Each structure stands twice: as C-alpha cells, then as structure tokens.
mmCIF file of C-alpha atoms in Angstrom:
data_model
loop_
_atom_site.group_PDB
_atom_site.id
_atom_site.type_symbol
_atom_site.label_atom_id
_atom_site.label_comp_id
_atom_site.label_asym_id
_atom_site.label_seq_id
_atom_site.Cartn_x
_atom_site.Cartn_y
_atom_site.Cartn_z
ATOM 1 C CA UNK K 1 -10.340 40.001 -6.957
ATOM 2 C CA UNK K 2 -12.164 37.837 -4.467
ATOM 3 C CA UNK K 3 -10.382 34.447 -3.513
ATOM 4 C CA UNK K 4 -11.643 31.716 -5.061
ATOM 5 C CA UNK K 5 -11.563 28.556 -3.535
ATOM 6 C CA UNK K 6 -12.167 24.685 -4.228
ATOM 7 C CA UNK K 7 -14.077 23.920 -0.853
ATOM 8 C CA UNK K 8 -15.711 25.809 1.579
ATOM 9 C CA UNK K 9 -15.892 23.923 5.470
ATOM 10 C CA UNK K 10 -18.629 25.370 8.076
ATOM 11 C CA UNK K 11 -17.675 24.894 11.534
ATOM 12 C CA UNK K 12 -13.941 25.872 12.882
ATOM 13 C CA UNK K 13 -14.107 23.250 15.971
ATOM 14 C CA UNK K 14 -12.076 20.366 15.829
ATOM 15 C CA UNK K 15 -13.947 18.237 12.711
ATOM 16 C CA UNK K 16 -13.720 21.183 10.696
ATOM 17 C CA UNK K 17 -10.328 22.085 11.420
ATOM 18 C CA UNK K 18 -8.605 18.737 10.970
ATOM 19 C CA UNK K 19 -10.399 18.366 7.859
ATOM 20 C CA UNK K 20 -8.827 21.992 6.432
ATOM 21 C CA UNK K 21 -5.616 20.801 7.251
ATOM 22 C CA UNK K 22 -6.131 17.189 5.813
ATOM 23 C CA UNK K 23 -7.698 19.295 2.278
ATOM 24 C CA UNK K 24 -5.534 21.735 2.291
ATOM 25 C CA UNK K 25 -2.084 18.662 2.172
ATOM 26 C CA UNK K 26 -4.343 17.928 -1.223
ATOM 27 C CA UNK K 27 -3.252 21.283 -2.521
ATOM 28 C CA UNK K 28 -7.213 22.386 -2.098
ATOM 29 C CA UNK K 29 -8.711 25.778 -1.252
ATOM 30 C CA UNK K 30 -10.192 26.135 1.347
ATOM 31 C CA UNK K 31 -12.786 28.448 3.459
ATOM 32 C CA UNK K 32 -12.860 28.007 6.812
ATOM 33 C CA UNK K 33 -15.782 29.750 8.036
ATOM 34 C CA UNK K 34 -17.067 29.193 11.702
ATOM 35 C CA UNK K 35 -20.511 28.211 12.524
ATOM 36 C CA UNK K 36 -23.195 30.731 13.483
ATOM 37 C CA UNK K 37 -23.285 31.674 16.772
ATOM 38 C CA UNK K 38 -19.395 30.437 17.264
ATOM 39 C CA UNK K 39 -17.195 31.568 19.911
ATOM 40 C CA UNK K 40 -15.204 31.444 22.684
ATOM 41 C CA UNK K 41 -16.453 30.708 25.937
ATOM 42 C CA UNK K 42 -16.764 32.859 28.769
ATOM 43 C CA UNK K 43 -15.609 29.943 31.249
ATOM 44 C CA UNK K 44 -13.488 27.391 30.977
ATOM 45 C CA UNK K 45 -13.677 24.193 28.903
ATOM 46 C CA UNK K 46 -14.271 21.279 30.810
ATOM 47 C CA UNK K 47 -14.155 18.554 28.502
ATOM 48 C CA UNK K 48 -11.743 15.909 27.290
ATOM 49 C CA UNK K 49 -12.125 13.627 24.530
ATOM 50 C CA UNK K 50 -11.047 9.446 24.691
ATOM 51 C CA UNK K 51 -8.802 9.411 21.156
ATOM 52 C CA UNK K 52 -8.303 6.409 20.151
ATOM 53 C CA UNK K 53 -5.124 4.761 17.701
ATOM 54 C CA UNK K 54 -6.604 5.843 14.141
ATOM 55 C CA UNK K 55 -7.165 9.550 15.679
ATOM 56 C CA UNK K 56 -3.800 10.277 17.545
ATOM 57 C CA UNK K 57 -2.309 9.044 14.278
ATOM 58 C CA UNK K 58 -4.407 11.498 12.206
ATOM 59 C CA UNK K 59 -3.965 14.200 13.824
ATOM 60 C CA UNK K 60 -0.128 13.393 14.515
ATOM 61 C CA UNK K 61 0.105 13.356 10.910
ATOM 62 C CA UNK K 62 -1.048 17.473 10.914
ATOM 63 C CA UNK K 63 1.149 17.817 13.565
ATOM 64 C CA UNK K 64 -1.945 19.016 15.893
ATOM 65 C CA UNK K 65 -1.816 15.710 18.587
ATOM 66 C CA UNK K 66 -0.791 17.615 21.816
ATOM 67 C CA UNK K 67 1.852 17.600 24.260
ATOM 68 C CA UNK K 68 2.490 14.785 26.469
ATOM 69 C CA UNK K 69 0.723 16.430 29.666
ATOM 70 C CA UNK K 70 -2.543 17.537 27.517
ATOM 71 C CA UNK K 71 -3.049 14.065 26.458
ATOM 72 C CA UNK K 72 -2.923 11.145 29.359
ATOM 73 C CA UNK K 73 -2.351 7.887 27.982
ATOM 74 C CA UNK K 74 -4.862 5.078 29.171
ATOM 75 C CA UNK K 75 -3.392 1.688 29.808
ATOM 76 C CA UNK K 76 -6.551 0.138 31.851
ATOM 77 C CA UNK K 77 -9.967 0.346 31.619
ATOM 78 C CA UNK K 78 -12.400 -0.296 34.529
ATOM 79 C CA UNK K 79 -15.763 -0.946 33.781
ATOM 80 C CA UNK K 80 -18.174 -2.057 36.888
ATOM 81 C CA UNK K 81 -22.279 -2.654 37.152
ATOM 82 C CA UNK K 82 -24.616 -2.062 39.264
ATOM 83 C CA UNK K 83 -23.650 -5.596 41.056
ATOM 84 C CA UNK K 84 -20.880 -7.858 40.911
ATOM 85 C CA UNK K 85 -20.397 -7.777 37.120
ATOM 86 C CA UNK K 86 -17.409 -5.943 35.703
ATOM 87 C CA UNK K 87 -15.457 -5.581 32.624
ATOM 88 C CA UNK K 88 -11.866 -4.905 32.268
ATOM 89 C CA UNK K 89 -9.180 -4.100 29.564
ATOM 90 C CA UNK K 90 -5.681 -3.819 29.367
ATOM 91 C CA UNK K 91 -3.260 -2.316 26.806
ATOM 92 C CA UNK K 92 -0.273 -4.807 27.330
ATOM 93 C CA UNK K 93 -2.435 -7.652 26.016
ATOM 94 C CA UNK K 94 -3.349 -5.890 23.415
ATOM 95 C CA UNK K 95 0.480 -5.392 22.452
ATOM 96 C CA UNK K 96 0.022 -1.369 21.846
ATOM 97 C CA UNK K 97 0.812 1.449 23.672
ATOM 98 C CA UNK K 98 -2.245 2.710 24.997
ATOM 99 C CA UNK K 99 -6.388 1.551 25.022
ATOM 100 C CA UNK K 100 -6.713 5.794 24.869
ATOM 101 C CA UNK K 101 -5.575 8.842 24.968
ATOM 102 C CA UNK K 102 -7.743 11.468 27.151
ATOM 103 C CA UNK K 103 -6.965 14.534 25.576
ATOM 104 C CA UNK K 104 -7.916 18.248 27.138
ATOM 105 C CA UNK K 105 -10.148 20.350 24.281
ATOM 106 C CA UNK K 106 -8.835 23.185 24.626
ATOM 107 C CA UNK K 107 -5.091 21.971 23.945
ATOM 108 C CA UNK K 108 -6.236 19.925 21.046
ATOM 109 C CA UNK K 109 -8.137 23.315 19.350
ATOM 110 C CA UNK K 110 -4.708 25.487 20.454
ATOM 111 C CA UNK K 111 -3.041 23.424 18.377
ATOM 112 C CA UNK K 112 -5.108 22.672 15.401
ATOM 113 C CA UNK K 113 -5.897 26.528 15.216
ATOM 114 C CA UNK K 114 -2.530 26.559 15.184
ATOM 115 C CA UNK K 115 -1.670 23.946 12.559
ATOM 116 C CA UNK K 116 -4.439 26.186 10.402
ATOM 117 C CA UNK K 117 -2.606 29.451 10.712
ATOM 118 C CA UNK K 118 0.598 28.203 9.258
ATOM 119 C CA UNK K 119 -1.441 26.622 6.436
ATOM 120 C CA UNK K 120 -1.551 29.231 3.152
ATOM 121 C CA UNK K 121 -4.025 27.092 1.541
ATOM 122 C CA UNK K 122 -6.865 27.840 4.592
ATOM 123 C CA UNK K 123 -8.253 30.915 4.839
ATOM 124 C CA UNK K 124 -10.728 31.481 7.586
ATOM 125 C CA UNK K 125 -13.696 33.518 6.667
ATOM 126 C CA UNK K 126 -16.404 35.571 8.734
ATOM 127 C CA UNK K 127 -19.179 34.176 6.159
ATOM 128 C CA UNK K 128 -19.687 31.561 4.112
ATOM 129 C CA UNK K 129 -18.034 31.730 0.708
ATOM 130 C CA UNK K 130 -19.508 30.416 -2.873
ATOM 131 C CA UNK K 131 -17.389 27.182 -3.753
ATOM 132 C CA UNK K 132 -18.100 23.606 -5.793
ATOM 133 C CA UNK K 133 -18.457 21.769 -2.183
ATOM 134 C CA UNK K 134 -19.455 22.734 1.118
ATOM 135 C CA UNK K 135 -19.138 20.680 3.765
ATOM 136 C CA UNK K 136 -20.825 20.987 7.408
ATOM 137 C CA UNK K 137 -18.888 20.113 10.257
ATOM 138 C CA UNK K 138 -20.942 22.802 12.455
ATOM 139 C CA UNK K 139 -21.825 20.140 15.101
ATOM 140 C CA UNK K 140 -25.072 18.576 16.715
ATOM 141 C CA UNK K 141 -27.221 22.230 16.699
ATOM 142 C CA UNK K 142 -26.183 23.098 12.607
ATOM 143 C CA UNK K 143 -28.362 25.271 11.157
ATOM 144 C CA UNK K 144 -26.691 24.964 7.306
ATOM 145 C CA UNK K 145 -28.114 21.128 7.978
ATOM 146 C CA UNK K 146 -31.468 22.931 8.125
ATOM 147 C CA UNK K 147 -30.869 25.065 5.083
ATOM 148 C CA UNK K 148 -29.862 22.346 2.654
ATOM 149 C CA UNK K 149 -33.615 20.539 3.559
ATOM 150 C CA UNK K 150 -31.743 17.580 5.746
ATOM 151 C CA UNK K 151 -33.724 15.910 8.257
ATOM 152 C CA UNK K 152 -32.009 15.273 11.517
ATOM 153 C CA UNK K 153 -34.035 12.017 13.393
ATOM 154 C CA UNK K 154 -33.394 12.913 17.272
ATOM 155 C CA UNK K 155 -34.278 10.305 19.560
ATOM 156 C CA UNK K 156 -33.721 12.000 22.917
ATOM 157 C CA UNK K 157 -32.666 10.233 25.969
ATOM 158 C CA UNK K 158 -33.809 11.159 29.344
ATOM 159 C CA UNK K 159 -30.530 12.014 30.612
ATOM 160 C CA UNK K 160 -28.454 14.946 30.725
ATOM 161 C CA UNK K 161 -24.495 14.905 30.760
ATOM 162 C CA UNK K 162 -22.735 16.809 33.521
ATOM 163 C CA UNK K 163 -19.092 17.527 33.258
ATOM 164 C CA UNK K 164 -16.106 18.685 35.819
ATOM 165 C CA UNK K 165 -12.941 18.262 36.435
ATOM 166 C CA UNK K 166 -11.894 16.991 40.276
ATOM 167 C CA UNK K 167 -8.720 16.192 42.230
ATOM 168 C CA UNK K 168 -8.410 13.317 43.466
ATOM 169 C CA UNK K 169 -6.761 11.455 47.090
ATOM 170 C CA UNK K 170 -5.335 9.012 45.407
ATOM 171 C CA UNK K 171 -3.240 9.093 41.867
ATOM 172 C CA UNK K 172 -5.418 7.672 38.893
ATOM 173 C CA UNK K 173 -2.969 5.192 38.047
ATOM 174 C CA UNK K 174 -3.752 5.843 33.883
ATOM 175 C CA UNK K 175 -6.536 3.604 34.842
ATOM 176 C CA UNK K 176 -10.216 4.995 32.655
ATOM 177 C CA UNK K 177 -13.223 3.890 35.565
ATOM 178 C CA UNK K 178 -16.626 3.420 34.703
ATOM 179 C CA UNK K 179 -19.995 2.902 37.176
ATOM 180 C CA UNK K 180 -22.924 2.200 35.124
ATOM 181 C CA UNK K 181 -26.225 2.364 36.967
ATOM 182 C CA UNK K 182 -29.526 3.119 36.438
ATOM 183 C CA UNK K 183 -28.642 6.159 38.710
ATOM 184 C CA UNK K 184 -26.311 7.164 36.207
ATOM 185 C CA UNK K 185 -23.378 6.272 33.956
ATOM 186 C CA UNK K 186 -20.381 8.271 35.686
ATOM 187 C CA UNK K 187 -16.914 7.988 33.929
ATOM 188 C CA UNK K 188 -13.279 9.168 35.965
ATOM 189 C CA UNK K 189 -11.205 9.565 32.564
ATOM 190 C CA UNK K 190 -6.963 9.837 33.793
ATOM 191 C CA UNK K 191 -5.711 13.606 33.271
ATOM 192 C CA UNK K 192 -2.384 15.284 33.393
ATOM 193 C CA UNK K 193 -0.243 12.682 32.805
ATOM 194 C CA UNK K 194 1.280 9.610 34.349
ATOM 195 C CA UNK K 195 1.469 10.785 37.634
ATOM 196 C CA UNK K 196 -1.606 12.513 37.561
ATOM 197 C CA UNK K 197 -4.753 12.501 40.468
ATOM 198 C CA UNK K 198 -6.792 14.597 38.155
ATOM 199 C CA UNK K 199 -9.669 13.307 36.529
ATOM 200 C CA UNK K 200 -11.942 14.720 33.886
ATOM 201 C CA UNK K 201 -16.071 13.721 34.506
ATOM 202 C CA UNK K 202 -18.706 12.800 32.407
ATOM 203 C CA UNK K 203 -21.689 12.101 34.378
ATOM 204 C CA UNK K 204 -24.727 10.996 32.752
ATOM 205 C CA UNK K 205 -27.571 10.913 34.927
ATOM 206 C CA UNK K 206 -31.611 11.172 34.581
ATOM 207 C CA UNK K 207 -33.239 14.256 33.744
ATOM 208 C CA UNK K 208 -35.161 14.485 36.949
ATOM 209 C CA UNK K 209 -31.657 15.044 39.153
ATOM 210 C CA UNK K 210 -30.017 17.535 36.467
ATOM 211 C CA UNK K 211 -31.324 20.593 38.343
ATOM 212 C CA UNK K 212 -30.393 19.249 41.586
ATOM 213 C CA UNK K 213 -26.936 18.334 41.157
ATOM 214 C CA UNK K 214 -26.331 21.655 39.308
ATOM 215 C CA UNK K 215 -27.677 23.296 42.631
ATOM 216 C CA UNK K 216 -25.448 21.664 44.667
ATOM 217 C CA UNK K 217 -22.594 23.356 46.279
ATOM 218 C CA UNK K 218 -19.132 22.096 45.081
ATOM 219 C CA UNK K 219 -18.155 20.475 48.365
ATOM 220 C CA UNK K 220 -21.905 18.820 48.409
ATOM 221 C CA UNK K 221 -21.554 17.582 44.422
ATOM 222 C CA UNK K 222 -17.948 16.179 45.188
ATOM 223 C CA UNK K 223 -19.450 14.167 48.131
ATOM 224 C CA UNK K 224 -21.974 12.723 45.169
ATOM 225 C CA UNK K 225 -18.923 11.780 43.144
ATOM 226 C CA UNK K 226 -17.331 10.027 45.884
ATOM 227 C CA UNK K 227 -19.980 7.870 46.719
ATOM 228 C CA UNK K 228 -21.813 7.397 42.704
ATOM 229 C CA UNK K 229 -17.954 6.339 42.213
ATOM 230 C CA UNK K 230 -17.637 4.201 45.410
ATOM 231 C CA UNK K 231 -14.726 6.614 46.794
ATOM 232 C CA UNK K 232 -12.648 4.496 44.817
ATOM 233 C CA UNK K 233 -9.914 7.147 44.254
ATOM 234 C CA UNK K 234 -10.892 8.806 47.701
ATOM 235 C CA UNK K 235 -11.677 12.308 48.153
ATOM 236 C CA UNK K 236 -12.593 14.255 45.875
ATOM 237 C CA UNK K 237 -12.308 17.542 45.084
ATOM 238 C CA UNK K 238 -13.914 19.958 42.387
ATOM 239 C CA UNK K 239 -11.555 22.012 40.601
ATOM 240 C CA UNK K 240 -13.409 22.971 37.501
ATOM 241 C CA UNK K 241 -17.109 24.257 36.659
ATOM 242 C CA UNK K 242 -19.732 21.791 36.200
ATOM 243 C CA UNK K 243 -21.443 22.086 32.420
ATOM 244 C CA UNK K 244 -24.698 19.962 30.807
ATOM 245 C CA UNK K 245 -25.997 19.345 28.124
ATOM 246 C CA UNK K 246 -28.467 16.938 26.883
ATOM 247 C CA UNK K 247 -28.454 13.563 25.575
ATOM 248 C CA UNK K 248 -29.482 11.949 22.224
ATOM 249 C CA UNK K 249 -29.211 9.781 19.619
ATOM 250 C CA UNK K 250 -29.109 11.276 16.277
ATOM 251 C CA UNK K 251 -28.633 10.694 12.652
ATOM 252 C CA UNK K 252 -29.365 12.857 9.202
ATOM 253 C CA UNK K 253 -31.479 11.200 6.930
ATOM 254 C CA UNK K 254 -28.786 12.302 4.287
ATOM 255 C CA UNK K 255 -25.627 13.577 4.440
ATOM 256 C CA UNK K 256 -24.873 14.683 0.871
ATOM 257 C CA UNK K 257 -26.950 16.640 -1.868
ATOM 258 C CA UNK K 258 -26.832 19.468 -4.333
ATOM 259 C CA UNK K 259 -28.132 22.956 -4.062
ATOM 260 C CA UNK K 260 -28.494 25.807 -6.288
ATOM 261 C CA UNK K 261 -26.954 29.183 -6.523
ATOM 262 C CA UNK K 262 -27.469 31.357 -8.979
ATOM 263 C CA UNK K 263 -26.855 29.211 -12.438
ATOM 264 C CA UNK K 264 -24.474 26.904 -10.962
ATOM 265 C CA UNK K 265 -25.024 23.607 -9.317
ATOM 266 C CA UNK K 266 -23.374 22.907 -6.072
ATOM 267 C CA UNK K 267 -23.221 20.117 -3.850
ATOM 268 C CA UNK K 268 -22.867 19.654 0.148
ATOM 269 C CA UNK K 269 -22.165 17.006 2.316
ATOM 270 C CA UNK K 270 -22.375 16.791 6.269
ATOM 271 C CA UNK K 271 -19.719 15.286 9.046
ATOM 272 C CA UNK K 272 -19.199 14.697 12.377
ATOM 273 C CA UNK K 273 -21.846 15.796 14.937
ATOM 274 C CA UNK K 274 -23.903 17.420 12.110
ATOM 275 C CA UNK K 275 -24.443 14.061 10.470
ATOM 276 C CA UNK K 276 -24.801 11.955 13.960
ATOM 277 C CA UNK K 277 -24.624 11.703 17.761
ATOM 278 C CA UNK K 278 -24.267 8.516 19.736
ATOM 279 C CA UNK K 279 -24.540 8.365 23.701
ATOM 280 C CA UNK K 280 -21.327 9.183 25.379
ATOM 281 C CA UNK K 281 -20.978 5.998 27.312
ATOM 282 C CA UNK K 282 -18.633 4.415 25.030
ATOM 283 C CA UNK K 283 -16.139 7.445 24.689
ATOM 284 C CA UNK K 284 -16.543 7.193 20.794
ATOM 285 C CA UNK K 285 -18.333 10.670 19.469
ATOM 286 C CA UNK K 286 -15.081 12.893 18.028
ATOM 287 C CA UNK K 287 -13.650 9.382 16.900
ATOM 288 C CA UNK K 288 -16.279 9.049 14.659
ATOM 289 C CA UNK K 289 -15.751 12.604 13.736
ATOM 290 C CA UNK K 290 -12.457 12.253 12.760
ATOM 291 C CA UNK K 291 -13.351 8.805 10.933
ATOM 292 C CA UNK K 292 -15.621 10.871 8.485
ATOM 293 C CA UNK K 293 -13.140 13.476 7.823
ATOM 294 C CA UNK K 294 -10.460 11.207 6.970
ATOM 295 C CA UNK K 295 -12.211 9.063 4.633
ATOM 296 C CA UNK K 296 -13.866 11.800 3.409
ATOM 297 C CA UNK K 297 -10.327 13.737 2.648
ATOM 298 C CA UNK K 298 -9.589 9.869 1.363
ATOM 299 C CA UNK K 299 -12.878 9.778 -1.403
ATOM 300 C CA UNK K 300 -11.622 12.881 -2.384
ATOM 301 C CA UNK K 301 -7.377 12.063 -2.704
ATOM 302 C CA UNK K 302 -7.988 9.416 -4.543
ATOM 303 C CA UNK K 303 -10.614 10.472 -7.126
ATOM 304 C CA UNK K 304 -10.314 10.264 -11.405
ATOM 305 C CA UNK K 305 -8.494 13.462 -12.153
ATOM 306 C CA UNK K 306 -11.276 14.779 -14.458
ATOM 307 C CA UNK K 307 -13.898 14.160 -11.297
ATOM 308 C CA UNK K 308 -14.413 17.722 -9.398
ATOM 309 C CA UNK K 309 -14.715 17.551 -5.332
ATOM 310 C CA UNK K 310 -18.032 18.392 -5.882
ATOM 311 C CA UNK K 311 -19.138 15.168 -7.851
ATOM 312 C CA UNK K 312 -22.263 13.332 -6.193
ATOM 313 C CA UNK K 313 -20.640 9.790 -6.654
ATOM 314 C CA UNK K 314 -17.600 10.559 -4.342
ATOM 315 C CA UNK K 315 -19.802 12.007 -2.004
ATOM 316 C CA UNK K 316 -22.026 8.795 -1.704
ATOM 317 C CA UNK K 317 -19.204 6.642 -1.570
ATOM 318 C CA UNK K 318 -18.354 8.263 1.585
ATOM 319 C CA UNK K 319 -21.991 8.336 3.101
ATOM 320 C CA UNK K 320 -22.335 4.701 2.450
ATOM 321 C CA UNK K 321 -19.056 3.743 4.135
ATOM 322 C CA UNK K 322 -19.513 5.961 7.198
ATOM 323 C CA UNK K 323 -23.205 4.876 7.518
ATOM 324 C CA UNK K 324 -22.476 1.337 7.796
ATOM 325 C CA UNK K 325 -19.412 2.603 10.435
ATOM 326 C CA UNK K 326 -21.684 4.478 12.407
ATOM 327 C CA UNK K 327 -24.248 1.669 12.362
ATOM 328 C CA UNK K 328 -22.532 -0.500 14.792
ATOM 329 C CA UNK K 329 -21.303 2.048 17.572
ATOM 330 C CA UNK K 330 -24.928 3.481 17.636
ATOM 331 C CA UNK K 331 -26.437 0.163 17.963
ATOM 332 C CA UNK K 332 -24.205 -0.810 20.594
ATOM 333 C CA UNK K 333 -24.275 2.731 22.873
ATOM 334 C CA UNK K 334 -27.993 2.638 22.826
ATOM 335 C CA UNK K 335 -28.449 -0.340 23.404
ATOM 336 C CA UNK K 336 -26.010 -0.174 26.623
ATOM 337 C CA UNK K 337 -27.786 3.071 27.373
ATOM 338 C CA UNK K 338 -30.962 1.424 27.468
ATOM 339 C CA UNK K 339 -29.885 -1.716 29.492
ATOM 340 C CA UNK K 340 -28.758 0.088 32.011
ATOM 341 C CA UNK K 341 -31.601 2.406 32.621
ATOM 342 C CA UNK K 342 -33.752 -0.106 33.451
ATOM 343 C CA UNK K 343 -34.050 -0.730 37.649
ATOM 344 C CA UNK K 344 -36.258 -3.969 37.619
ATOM 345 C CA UNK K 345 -34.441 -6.894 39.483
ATOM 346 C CA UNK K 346 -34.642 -9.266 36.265
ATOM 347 C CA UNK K 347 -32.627 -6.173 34.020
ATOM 348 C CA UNK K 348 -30.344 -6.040 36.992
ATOM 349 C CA UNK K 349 -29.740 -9.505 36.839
ATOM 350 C CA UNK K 350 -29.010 -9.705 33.116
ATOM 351 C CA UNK K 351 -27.251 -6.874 32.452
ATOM 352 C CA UNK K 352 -24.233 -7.908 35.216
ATOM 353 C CA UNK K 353 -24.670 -11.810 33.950
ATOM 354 C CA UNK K 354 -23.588 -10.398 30.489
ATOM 355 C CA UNK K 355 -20.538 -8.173 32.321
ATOM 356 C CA UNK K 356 -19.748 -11.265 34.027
ATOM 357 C CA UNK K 357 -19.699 -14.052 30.497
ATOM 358 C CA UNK K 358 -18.601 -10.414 28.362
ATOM 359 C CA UNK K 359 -15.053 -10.381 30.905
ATOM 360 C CA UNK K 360 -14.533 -14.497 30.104
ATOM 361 C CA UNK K 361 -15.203 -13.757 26.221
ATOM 362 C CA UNK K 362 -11.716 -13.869 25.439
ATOM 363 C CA UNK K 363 -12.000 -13.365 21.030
ATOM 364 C CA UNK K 364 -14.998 -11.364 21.358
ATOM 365 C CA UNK K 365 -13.750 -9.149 24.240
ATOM 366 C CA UNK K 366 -10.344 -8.654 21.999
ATOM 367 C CA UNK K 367 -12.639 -7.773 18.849
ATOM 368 C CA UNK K 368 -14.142 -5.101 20.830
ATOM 369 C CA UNK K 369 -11.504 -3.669 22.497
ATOM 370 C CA UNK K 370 -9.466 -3.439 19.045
ATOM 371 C CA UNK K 371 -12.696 -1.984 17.385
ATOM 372 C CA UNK K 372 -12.515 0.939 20.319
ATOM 373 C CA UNK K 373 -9.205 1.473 19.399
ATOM 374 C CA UNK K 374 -9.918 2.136 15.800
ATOM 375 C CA UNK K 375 -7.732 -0.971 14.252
ATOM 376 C CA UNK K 376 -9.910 -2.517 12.118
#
C-alpha cells in the first residue's frame, strides 16, 4: 500500500526542511517533496544567512544549528552613510551573547538534510503526494503558488544582489559592516569564526552596473570592494564566485486556501519566500522564514484534538499573525532601500541626520536592535 501521510511540504531547502522536522516532533506524516526544478548546484554556494536569537534556538532545538566554525558569532554591528552619519550596535549592552550569527548555507542544509534522514516520520518524495495539507515552502520563483490561483504582488527594485566570499588583510574582528550609498548597499558579514579575516558579501547595487561588475576580473572586482568598503579591512581578496540575482519586494495576496482533488477537499497554505520577500539590507529574509514555520508548527501543536491540520481557521490564524509580523520589517527595508537610493543633496542630508539622532536614540535604538534579534 501507498504511504499515507498527514502533510505534504513542497520545497526541501531550509524552510521546508526545518518545518518537517518541527511536524514530524508532532508525531505528523510527512512528504517532503522538493520543488520543481530543485537541485544541487554546479558551483559553490556563496551565501550566508544573519540568524538571529529565535532562529539559532529553533533550529538548536532539531539539532540542525551548525558547528562553531560554520556559524560566526556577531558581537558588533557597523552601519555607516554616505556622510558622516553612522549607526552602531553592540551585543554586551544588550546583555546576550551575540547581535547574529552568520551562518554558511551549505552547512546549515548538511545538517538539516541530515536531521531529516534520521527522522522516520519524513519521507522525501520525487512528486508531490495527496494529503489533508500542503504547504509551500518552494521559495520566491514557486510555481505550486501559481497552481493554487495565488497572486504574488512584485514590486521590483532596480538593483541586483551580487554575492562572494573574500579574504581579507586584516581579521574581521566579529564586527558585521555596512556602507549604504546610493552606489550601493555593500555588507562584509564575519566568517569562519573568531579569528576569522573571511567575509561573506552581499552587494546590492543598481541595475545599470550588474553587467559590469560581473565582467570584471577578480583582482579588478576586489579593488571595487576595497574602495565601495573604504579599505576598511584592507586588501581584499576574492576567494569565491560572484552570483546575482535580482531584487524585490514581494508579498502573496493569500497565503492559505482550499483546493479540490477528486471528491475530497484539501487545503494549502504558503511560507517563507513563497509567501514574501523583503530587501536584503536588513539581514532579515530566512528569519522570517523560520518565524512562519514555527508558528505555523505552533497553530498546528496546539489545536482542539477533533480539528484536522487541514482546518481553514488554524490556517488563518497563522496568516494573520505572520502578516502583521511581516508588515513592519517590509515597511522598514523599503523604506531604507528607498532612502538611500536617492543622490539629491537634500536626501543626502536627511538620511545621515536620521543615522546621526537614530545612534543618540537610546530606547528606540534598543527596541530595534532587540526586534533584529527576534526577542520580542
């Protein structure tokens, strides 16, 4: 006989993953079934992803948070303008360990793959599999979002991302830097540990100098880096492949619904990139991921015992609470975004006399910085 199973997830990245673990501790079935067009990459993975508290302690509780040298504690946070303003933080004041944790992908997906092969209650699956729920976790380009009739609002921004990896002259101190300009937004997040000089990159610059900084020859795009980040940390050196992709903001007009197959009623609901993207400035995009998952996996845990996974309500008790979550961060990344890409003197002017009255905020700076952090 053909498993049956209580949930079916599509999308095997790290959304759908954590959330087959977090089911799957509920004594639930699940399908793990990977998006279409899934694979591995030919080339290395560049990225790294800014965890904050509430996500190293979710996925420390699924024993997937990675080793000590795949995930580089942040203890300052540098954030300069495009003139004298700048921002900083600090973890000490904050009386926790870290402001972030800047976590390599691929060591975070080793180990929740990991995590999922030692779990009987996940089955991974080459298609998708009739169950009560299915939930879509297949990121920003889903096309189950498509087939379930959801409409997906993208309001592009003229920038592409650009990611690499370089060495550094000098060590990086655990110190997270960030140039905002409306030449670009260029971040130097701390890798390999304490000691480290590595640093991953996430450059976000216009549309118009994509192609040409792609072009560039590594020794020619490290010379870029030095000076976009004022050869703060010296030389540079590339030591990864440069990837892009481009930027938007993004939000389904639902995330949860009911479909039909065959004579039976079943419903859907959407997480993670599928359901929204914010601008990268801010470091906050698989947070927010993992948010959804976990109160999702929450709605569900604590539902009436004679309520099925697949009931409507629980499903738009979690849109409704992640909605009003997301609401916030994507108010407050776009608007950054679009401060920042203006060049006119007067923007200039107000966007580093806000960095500059932002840094003296003392309560309001605090809120922030413990908002970042995921304590609430």
């Amino acid at each position: 006989m053909a498993p049956t199973f209580d949930i079916c997830i599509r999308g095997t990245g790290i959304v759908g993953r954590t959330l087959a673990l977090l089911l799957a501790r509920e004594r639930l079935k699940v399908a793990l079934v990977p998006a279409p067009g899934q694979h591995s990459a030919a080339t290395a993975d560049v990225r790294a992803y800014a965890l904050n508290a509430a996500s190293r302690s979710l996925l420390e509780s699924l024993r997937s948070w990675p080793d000590a040298e795949h995930a580089t504690a942040v203890q300052h946070m540098q954030v300069q303008g495009d003139q004298d303003g700048c921002v900083h933080f600090n973890a000490a004041p904050q009386g926790v360990e870290a402001l972030a944790w800047i976590v390599d992908v691929p060591a975070l997906e080793e180990r929740l793959a990991q995590a999922v092969r030692f779990q009987p209650l996940v089955e991974v699956e080459d298609s998708p599999v009739a169950s009560p729920l299915t939930v879509v976790c297949e990121g920003r380009a889903s096309t189950t979002r498509a087939e379930f009739g959801v409409h997906f609002d993208v309001t592009p921004y003229a920038q592409h991302a650009i990611a690499t990896r370089v060495r550094c002259e000098h060590p990086h101190g655990q110190v997270a830097r960030q140039w905002l300009s409306p030449q670009g937004i260029l971040a130097f997040l701390p890798l390999e540990g304490v000691q480290g000089n590595s640093v991953a990159v996430v450059w976000s610059v216009p549309e118009d100098r994509v192609s040409g900084l792609m072009a560039l020859s590594a020794d020619a795009f490290a010379q870029e880096l030095q000076t976009a980040s004022q050869q703060t940390l010296g030389n540079v050196q590339l030591i990864a492949e440069r990837a892009t992709w481009p930027l938007q903001l993004a939000k389904a007009d639902r995330w949860c619904g009911t479909t039909s197959a065959g004579n039976a009623a079943r419903s859907w609901v959407l997480a993670g990139d599928a359901a929204h993207n914010v601008h990268p400035l801010a470091g906050q995009g698989l947070n927010l991921g993992l948010a959804d998952v976990a109160a999702l996996a929450e709605v569900l845990r604590t539902r009436d015992y004679w309520r099925s996974v697949a009931d409507l309500r629980l499903l738009r008790r979690y849109e409704r609470q992640q909605k009003a979550a997301l609401a916030a961060m994507g108010l407050a990344t776009d608007g950054l975004q679009q401060l920042f890409a203006r060049s006119e003197a007067p923007w200039q002017a107000l966007r580093n006399w806000g960095m500059k009255g932002f840094e003296r905020s003392g309560l309001l700076k605090d809120f922030v910085a413990r908002q970042a952090m995921g304590m609430r």
